[in-house]
Amino acid sequence: MTETNKMNAARLDSNMNVVCQADQMVKWWDPRQAPFHVAGFPWMEKEGKYRRLPVEPACEIPVAVEVLANCTSGGQVRFYSDTKELHVRVKLSGAAYLNNMTPMGQCGFDLYVGEPGNQQYCATASVGSSVTEYTSRIFTFADRERRFHTLNFPLYQGVEELWIGTDQDASIWEVPGYDRTDKVVIYGTSITQGGCASRPGMSYPNILSRQLNMEFINLGFSGNGKGEPNVAKVIREIPDPALFVMDYEANSGTVDMMESTLSVFLDLYREKHPEVPILLVSAINFAWESFDPEVKQRKLDRKRLQKEEVEKRIAAGDRYITFYDGSEMLRENWAECTVDGIHPTDYGFMQMAQQLLPVIKQCLKS
């Protein structure tokens, strides 16, 4: 089949359209204004930007972390509306660039509809692989009804502008707050950031946010969750943490490198938050462990180091720290749960969330 015929075939299937332009009769709203509620960006109120770290941190952080902080993973917009159509108009910092992850996961928004505890996936904004600006009709409802909307931000790209489109005569209402006013802060790697979920709502922090009805601050930095001290100094400034989750093993390097960062990072966080629960999570299973004994042994050594670090702190009197063996997260057909041997599929992320949920609930009771 020629490229032209492929394109024509795609046009015959309306569900495969890449670009879906909004109608002209749309009312556009800035979600940074009330009554919308934007979550997942700790410095939003002060800086007005969809960014996971401050624009000018108090101390110097690695350039890669500085760049990745613009990725909007974990961001949410929540609101009630009686609109029959919902649109987004988006200006991104760049186009999709990963070959192991869908453009919709990297650059799209997905929509959940329903009250907390009863949220159901509805649709995802259509975005092409080379697009940096797009307008997409996410969904058309059959009737006019007041609904609770939750939009999840892109996982692997920055959002410079976002406008939400409704019918001209639609109304927007404020939604209730989360079940708790404090928040879960997760620091880690590309897996934490959401690679390679097919769409934003399927990253494991977003799944857990729905299950717990809590705000999650996603501080996964792809390839760069290395445990640098200055990153700890910035993260600990996030106010009102209910729980700090550290899931950085996959970026921590050798056992010696991890040993040089882990204790320092935890000490720095504890200086600011002496009684906030901390959950240290070791890495999930990776495919090549089954075929390379040295890789397997290095992973076991890193897991042992983390477990011993937690045990040492508990023995010293820290009653608010827990270790969880990440190899327990992918229990069912674990070798089939990744895209590339490392990054989970949606199936993998769902398993991770299911296993972490009771552990996090227990930590939140501390």
Short mmCIF file of C-alpha atoms in Angstrom, two decimals:
data_model
loop_
_atom_site.label_atom_id
_atom_site.label_comp_id
_atom_site.label_asym_id
_atom_site.label_seq_id
_atom_site.Cartn_x
_atom_site.Cartn_y
_atom_site.Cartn_z
CA MET A 1 0.00 0.00 0.00
CA THR A 2 1.38 3.42 -0.96
CA GLU A 3 1.71 6.23 1.61
CA THR A 4 -1.15 8.06 -0.10
CA ASN A 5 -3.39 5.03 0.14
CA LYS A 6 -2.44 4.58 3.80
CA MET A 7 -3.46 8.14 4.54
CA ASN A 8 -6.71 7.72 2.66
CA ALA A 9 -7.44 4.50 4.53
CA ALA A 10 -6.84 6.27 7.84
CA ARG A 11 -9.28 9.00 6.87
CA LEU A 12 -11.99 6.40 6.36
CA ASP A 13 -11.78 5.50 10.05
CA SER A 14 -12.82 8.53 12.10
CA ASN A 15 -11.37 6.92 15.24
CA MET A 16 -7.88 7.04 13.71
CA ASN A 17 -7.83 10.75 12.91
CA VAL A 18 -4.68 12.40 14.22
CA VAL A 19 -5.85 16.00 14.20
CA CYS A 20 -9.34 17.03 15.30
CA GLN A 21 -9.92 20.76 15.02
CA ALA A 22 -12.41 22.36 17.36
CA ASP A 23 -15.52 24.05 16.01
CA GLN A 24 -15.63 27.82 15.83
CA MET A 25 -18.45 28.16 18.37
CA VAL A 26 -16.30 27.36 21.40
CA LYS A 27 -15.85 29.36 24.60
CA TRP A 28 -12.23 29.23 25.76
CA TRP A 29 -11.25 29.25 29.43
CA ASP A 30 -7.89 29.73 31.17
CA PRO A 31 -7.71 26.89 33.73
CA ARG A 32 -5.33 28.89 35.92
CA GLN A 33 -8.32 31.03 36.87
CA ALA A 34 -11.09 30.10 39.29
CA PRO A 35 -13.23 28.07 39.46
CA PHE A 36 -10.83 25.59 37.82
CA HIS A 37 -8.46 23.71 40.14
CA VAL A 38 -4.95 22.94 38.88
CA ALA A 39 -2.87 20.43 40.86
CA GLY A 40 0.56 18.84 40.57
CA PHE A 41 2.63 22.03 40.25
CA PRO A 42 3.83 23.14 43.70
CA TRP A 43 4.99 26.59 42.59
CA MET A 44 1.97 27.36 40.38
CA GLU A 45 0.36 29.82 42.77
CA LYS A 46 3.55 31.89 42.96
CA GLU A 47 4.85 31.59 39.40
CA GLY A 48 1.77 30.80 37.30
CA LYS A 49 3.61 28.16 35.26
CA TYR A 50 2.90 24.52 34.52
CA ARG A 51 6.23 23.41 35.96
CA ARG A 52 7.22 20.84 38.56
CA LEU A 53 10.14 22.76 40.12
CA PRO A 54 10.61 26.49 40.70
CA VAL A 55 11.81 28.59 37.77
CA GLU A 56 14.73 29.83 39.85
CA PRO A 57 15.62 27.24 42.49
CA ALA A 58 17.39 28.45 45.62
CA CYS A 59 20.37 26.27 44.72
CA GLU A 60 21.84 25.08 41.43
CA ILE A 61 20.36 21.87 40.07
CA PRO A 62 21.58 19.71 37.15
CA VAL A 63 20.76 21.09 33.72
CA ALA A 64 18.88 17.92 32.73
CA VAL A 65 16.66 18.14 35.82
CA GLU A 66 16.06 21.82 35.11
CA VAL A 67 14.87 20.97 31.58
CA LEU A 68 12.80 17.94 32.60
CA ALA A 69 11.04 19.97 35.30
CA ASN A 70 9.09 21.58 32.44
CA CYS A 71 7.50 18.23 31.59
CA THR A 72 4.04 18.34 33.12
CA SER A 73 3.68 14.76 34.37
CA GLY A 74 1.27 14.55 37.29
CA GLY A 75 -0.54 17.79 36.51
CA GLN A 76 -4.33 17.81 36.68
CA VAL A 77 -7.14 20.25 35.96
CA ARG A 78 -10.37 19.51 37.86
CA PHE A 79 -13.74 21.18 37.37
CA TYR A 80 -17.48 20.70 37.09
CA SER A 81 -19.15 21.65 33.81
CA ASP A 82 -22.40 21.03 31.98
CA THR A 83 -20.77 21.38 28.56
CA LYS A 84 -21.76 18.92 25.85
CA GLU A 85 -18.38 19.25 24.13
CA LEU A 86 -14.93 19.50 25.64
CA HIS A 87 -11.91 20.83 23.75
CA VAL A 88 -8.31 21.71 24.53
CA ARG A 89 -6.05 24.23 22.80
CA VAL A 90 -2.42 23.57 23.63
CA LYS A 91 1.00 25.11 23.00
CA LEU A 92 3.79 22.68 23.85
CA SER A 93 7.46 23.33 24.57
CA GLY A 94 8.33 20.82 21.84
CA ALA A 95 7.12 17.85 19.85
CA ALA A 96 6.99 14.17 20.75
CA TYR A 97 10.49 12.73 20.48
CA LEU A 98 10.53 9.28 22.07
CA ASN A 99 10.27 6.25 19.79
CA ASN A 100 9.14 3.89 22.57
CA MET A 101 6.15 5.96 23.70
CA THR A 102 3.01 7.22 22.01
CA PRO A 103 2.68 10.91 21.08
CA MET A 104 -0.55 10.99 23.11
CA GLY A 105 1.31 9.82 26.21
CA GLN A 106 4.11 12.30 25.66
CA CYS A 107 2.08 15.33 24.55
CA GLY A 108 -1.64 14.65 25.01
CA PHE A 109 -4.25 15.29 27.66
CA ASP A 110 -6.66 12.59 28.73
CA LEU A 111 -10.04 13.03 30.36
CA TYR A 112 -11.67 11.21 33.25
CA VAL A 113 -15.31 11.86 34.09
CA GLY A 114 -17.00 11.10 37.38
CA GLU A 115 -16.87 11.91 41.06
CA PRO A 116 -13.75 10.88 43.01
CA GLY A 117 -13.89 7.16 43.62
CA ASN A 118 -16.00 6.71 40.50
CA GLN A 119 -13.84 8.31 37.81
CA GLN A 120 -13.98 6.67 34.40
CA TYR A 121 -11.66 7.19 31.48
CA CYS A 122 -13.43 9.02 28.67
CA ALA A 123 -11.04 10.05 25.86
CA THR A 124 -7.62 11.44 24.94
CA ALA A 125 -6.73 14.54 22.97
CA SER A 126 -5.45 13.68 19.49
CA VAL A 127 -1.92 14.91 18.82
CA GLY A 128 0.52 14.01 16.05
CA SER A 129 4.19 13.14 16.41
CA SER A 130 5.57 16.40 15.00
CA VAL A 131 3.03 18.79 16.53
CA THR A 132 3.93 21.61 18.95
CA GLU A 133 0.53 23.34 18.92
CA TYR A 134 -2.82 21.64 18.58
CA THR A 135 -6.53 22.02 19.10
CA SER A 136 -8.51 18.89 19.82
CA ARG A 137 -12.13 18.07 20.55
CA ILE A 138 -11.72 15.48 23.28
CA PHE A 139 -15.32 14.34 23.50
CA THR A 140 -18.94 15.13 22.66
CA PHE A 141 -21.52 14.15 25.26
CA ALA A 142 -25.03 13.11 24.23
CA ASP A 143 -26.77 15.31 26.79
CA ARG A 144 -26.21 18.39 28.89
CA GLU A 145 -25.40 17.30 32.41
CA ARG A 146 -23.23 18.65 35.19
CA ARG A 147 -20.15 16.39 35.27
CA PHE A 148 -16.92 16.22 37.27
CA HIS A 149 -14.01 16.49 34.80
CA THR A 150 -10.37 15.60 35.47
CA LEU A 151 -7.83 16.38 32.74
CA ASN A 152 -4.36 14.83 33.07
CA PHE A 153 -1.42 16.77 31.64
CA PRO A 154 1.17 15.34 29.19
CA LEU A 155 3.85 13.11 30.69
CA TYR A 156 6.89 13.94 28.59
CA GLN A 157 6.57 17.46 27.25
CA GLY A 158 6.14 20.97 28.61
CA VAL A 159 2.90 22.92 28.29
CA GLU A 160 3.38 26.64 27.69
CA GLU A 161 -0.30 27.40 27.15
CA LEU A 162 -3.52 25.53 27.84
CA TRP A 163 -7.06 26.64 27.06
CA ILE A 164 -10.14 24.55 27.81
CA GLY A 165 -13.04 24.85 25.39
CA THR A 166 -16.73 24.40 26.14
CA ASP A 167 -20.06 25.26 24.55
CA GLN A 168 -20.73 28.98 24.52
CA ASP A 169 -23.55 28.61 27.05
CA ALA A 170 -21.83 26.08 29.31
CA SER A 171 -21.06 26.81 32.96
CA ILE A 172 -18.01 25.94 35.07
CA TRP A 173 -18.20 25.21 38.80
CA GLU A 174 -15.62 24.60 41.47
CA VAL A 175 -15.02 21.01 42.60
CA PRO A 176 -14.51 19.84 46.19
CA GLY A 177 -10.94 19.48 47.40
CA TYR A 178 -9.12 16.18 47.57
CA ASP A 179 -9.79 13.92 50.54
CA ARG A 180 -6.66 15.35 52.20
CA THR A 181 -5.08 18.78 51.99
CA ASP A 182 -1.55 17.37 52.15
CA LYS A 183 0.03 15.61 49.18
CA VAL A 184 2.15 12.64 48.11
CA VAL A 185 5.54 13.62 46.66
CA ILE A 186 7.22 11.01 44.45
CA TYR A 187 10.86 11.35 43.34
CA GLY A 188 12.35 9.00 40.80
CA THR A 189 13.11 8.05 37.24
CA SER A 190 11.54 7.81 33.79
CA ILE A 191 9.23 5.11 35.14
CA THR A 192 8.01 7.51 37.82
CA GLN A 193 7.58 10.22 35.18
CA GLY A 194 5.33 7.87 33.21
CA GLY A 195 7.43 6.23 30.52
CA CYS A 196 5.98 4.44 28.60
CA ALA A 197 2.29 4.85 29.43
CA SER A 198 0.09 5.08 26.35
CA ARG A 199 -1.70 8.12 27.77
CA PRO A 200 -1.22 10.35 30.83
CA GLY A 201 -3.81 8.80 33.14
CA MET A 202 -2.02 5.45 33.05
CA SER A 203 1.20 6.45 34.81
CA TYR A 204 1.30 4.77 38.21
CA PRO A 205 1.27 8.06 40.19
CA ASN A 206 -1.83 9.19 38.28
CA ILE A 207 -3.55 5.86 38.89
CA LEU A 208 -2.77 6.16 42.61
CA SER A 209 -4.00 9.75 42.67
CA ARG A 210 -7.39 8.56 41.43
CA GLN A 211 -7.52 5.64 43.82
CA LEU A 212 -6.64 7.73 46.88
CA ASN A 213 -8.24 11.03 45.77
CA MET A 214 -5.08 12.88 46.76
CA GLU A 215 -2.81 15.34 45.02
CA PHE A 216 0.39 13.70 43.79
CA ILE A 217 3.51 15.70 42.94
CA ASN A 218 5.33 13.69 40.26
CA LEU A 219 9.07 14.38 40.40
CA GLY A 220 10.21 11.64 38.06
CA PHE A 221 13.10 12.92 35.93
CA SER A 222 13.76 10.63 32.99
CA GLY A 223 17.30 9.26 33.22
CA ASN A 224 18.14 11.85 35.86
CA GLY A 225 16.65 10.73 39.16
CA LYS A 226 20.18 10.40 40.50
CA GLY A 227 19.73 11.57 44.07
CA GLU A 228 21.75 14.79 43.89
CA PRO A 229 21.84 16.75 47.20
CA ASN A 230 20.68 20.03 45.66
CA VAL A 231 17.65 18.31 44.18
CA ALA A 232 16.78 17.10 47.68
CA LYS A 233 17.08 20.68 48.95
CA VAL A 234 14.57 21.87 46.37
CA ILE A 235 12.14 18.98 46.82
CA ARG A 236 12.00 19.39 50.58
CA GLU A 237 10.62 22.91 50.11
CA ILE A 238 7.31 21.51 48.81
CA PRO A 239 4.86 22.30 51.60
CA ASP A 240 2.46 19.92 53.35
CA PRO A 241 3.82 16.53 52.26
CA ALA A 242 1.74 13.60 53.49
CA LEU A 243 4.31 11.11 52.22
CA PHE A 244 7.62 11.22 50.40
CA VAL A 245 8.23 8.30 48.02
CA MET A 246 11.77 7.72 46.71
CA ASP A 247 11.91 5.40 43.68
CA TYR A 248 15.27 6.25 42.09
CA GLU A 249 17.24 3.01 41.94
CA ALA A 250 17.07 2.67 38.15
CA ASN A 251 19.03 5.95 37.79
CA SER A 252 21.26 5.57 40.86
CA GLY A 253 24.22 3.96 39.07
CA THR A 254 26.54 1.48 40.72
CA VAL A 255 26.15 0.28 44.27
CA ASP A 256 28.95 2.64 45.34
CA MET A 257 27.24 5.56 43.60
CA MET A 258 23.95 4.78 45.29
CA GLU A 259 25.70 4.50 48.65
CA SER A 260 27.12 8.00 48.14
CA THR A 261 23.70 9.59 47.46
CA LEU A 262 21.00 7.68 49.32
CA SER A 263 21.86 8.51 52.92
CA VAL A 264 22.70 12.14 52.12
CA PHE A 265 19.42 12.66 50.25
CA LEU A 266 17.37 11.16 53.07
CA ASP A 267 19.25 13.19 55.70
CA LEU A 268 18.53 16.41 53.82
CA TYR A 269 14.85 15.60 53.52
CA ARG A 270 14.64 14.61 57.19
CA GLU A 271 16.15 17.94 58.27
CA LYS A 272 13.06 19.69 56.94
CA HIS A 273 10.45 16.97 57.58
CA PRO A 274 11.45 14.90 60.63
CA GLU A 275 8.11 13.11 60.94
CA VAL A 276 6.82 12.91 57.36
CA PRO A 277 6.52 9.25 56.32
CA ILE A 278 9.13 8.15 53.77
CA LEU A 279 8.68 5.15 51.49
CA LEU A 280 11.85 3.88 49.79
CA VAL A 281 10.99 1.68 46.80
CA SER A 282 13.53 -0.49 44.99
CA ALA A 283 13.37 -1.06 41.23
CA ILE A 284 10.91 -3.25 39.39
CA ASN A 285 12.11 -6.35 37.52
CA PHE A 286 13.85 -5.66 34.20
CA ALA A 287 13.82 -8.17 31.38
CA TRP A 288 17.55 -8.68 30.96
CA GLU A 289 18.02 -9.76 34.59
CA SER A 290 16.94 -13.23 33.48
CA PHE A 291 19.81 -13.41 30.99
CA ASP A 292 22.71 -11.60 32.69
CA PRO A 293 23.76 -12.82 36.17
CA GLU A 294 25.98 -9.76 36.75
CA VAL A 295 23.09 -7.37 36.12
CA LYS A 296 20.93 -9.41 38.44
CA GLN A 297 23.56 -9.35 41.19
CA ARG A 298 24.07 -5.59 40.94
CA LYS A 299 20.34 -5.11 41.31
CA LEU A 300 20.22 -7.39 44.34
CA ASP A 301 23.11 -5.45 45.88
CA ARG A 302 21.33 -2.14 45.40
CA LYS A 303 18.16 -3.56 46.90
CA ARG A 304 20.11 -4.84 49.90
CA LEU A 305 21.70 -1.41 50.35
CA GLN A 306 18.31 0.31 50.41
CA LYS A 307 16.81 -2.19 52.80
CA GLU A 308 19.77 -1.89 55.17
CA GLU A 309 19.58 1.92 55.03
CA VAL A 310 15.96 1.81 56.18
CA GLU A 311 16.72 -0.75 58.88
CA LYS A 312 19.58 1.42 60.16
CA ARG A 313 17.32 4.45 60.39
CA ILE A 314 14.58 2.52 62.16
CA ALA A 315 17.13 1.24 64.68
CA ALA A 316 18.24 4.85 65.23
CA GLY A 317 14.67 5.84 66.10
CA ASP A 318 13.05 6.88 62.81
CA ARG A 319 9.49 5.54 63.13
CA TYR A 320 8.33 6.99 59.83
CA ILE A 321 10.35 5.21 57.17
CA THR A 322 9.47 2.07 55.18
CA PHE A 323 11.23 -0.06 52.57
CA TYR A 324 9.27 -1.79 49.81
CA ASP A 325 10.75 -4.39 47.47
CA GLY A 326 9.89 -3.13 43.98
CA SER A 327 10.36 -6.55 42.44
CA GLU A 328 7.02 -7.43 44.06
CA MET A 329 5.14 -4.85 41.96
CA LEU A 330 5.01 -6.80 38.70
CA ARG A 331 3.70 -10.15 39.86
CA GLU A 332 1.57 -11.38 36.98
CA ASN A 333 3.46 -12.18 33.75
CA TRP A 334 6.07 -9.61 34.77
CA ALA A 335 8.25 -10.25 31.71
CA GLU A 336 5.34 -9.14 29.50
CA CYS A 337 4.72 -5.88 31.38
CA THR A 338 7.18 -3.55 29.63
CA VAL A 339 7.59 -1.88 26.26
CA ASP A 340 11.35 -2.26 26.05
CA GLY A 341 12.42 -4.44 28.97
CA ILE A 342 12.46 -1.44 31.34
CA HIS A 343 9.47 0.89 30.98
CA PRO A 344 6.04 -0.49 31.86
CA THR A 345 3.07 -0.77 29.58
CA ASP A 346 -0.32 0.31 30.91
CA TYR A 347 -0.71 -3.26 32.14
CA GLY A 348 2.55 -2.93 34.07
CA PHE A 349 1.64 0.44 35.54
CA MET A 350 -1.71 -0.86 36.72
CA GLN A 351 0.03 -3.73 38.52
CA MET A 352 2.50 -1.31 40.11
CA ALA A 353 -0.31 0.86 41.42
CA GLN A 354 -2.27 -2.13 42.72
CA GLN A 355 0.71 -3.38 44.74
CA LEU A 356 1.74 0.05 46.01
CA LEU A 357 -1.74 1.13 47.06
CA PRO A 358 -1.96 -0.80 50.37
CA VAL A 359 1.66 0.07 51.19
CA ILE A 360 1.01 3.79 50.69
CA LYS A 361 -2.23 3.61 52.65
CA GLN A 362 -0.32 2.10 55.57
CA CYS A 363 2.40 4.75 55.34
CA LEU A 364 -0.22 7.51 55.37
CA LYS A 365 -1.49 6.19 58.70
CA SER A 366 1.95 6.72 60.30
#
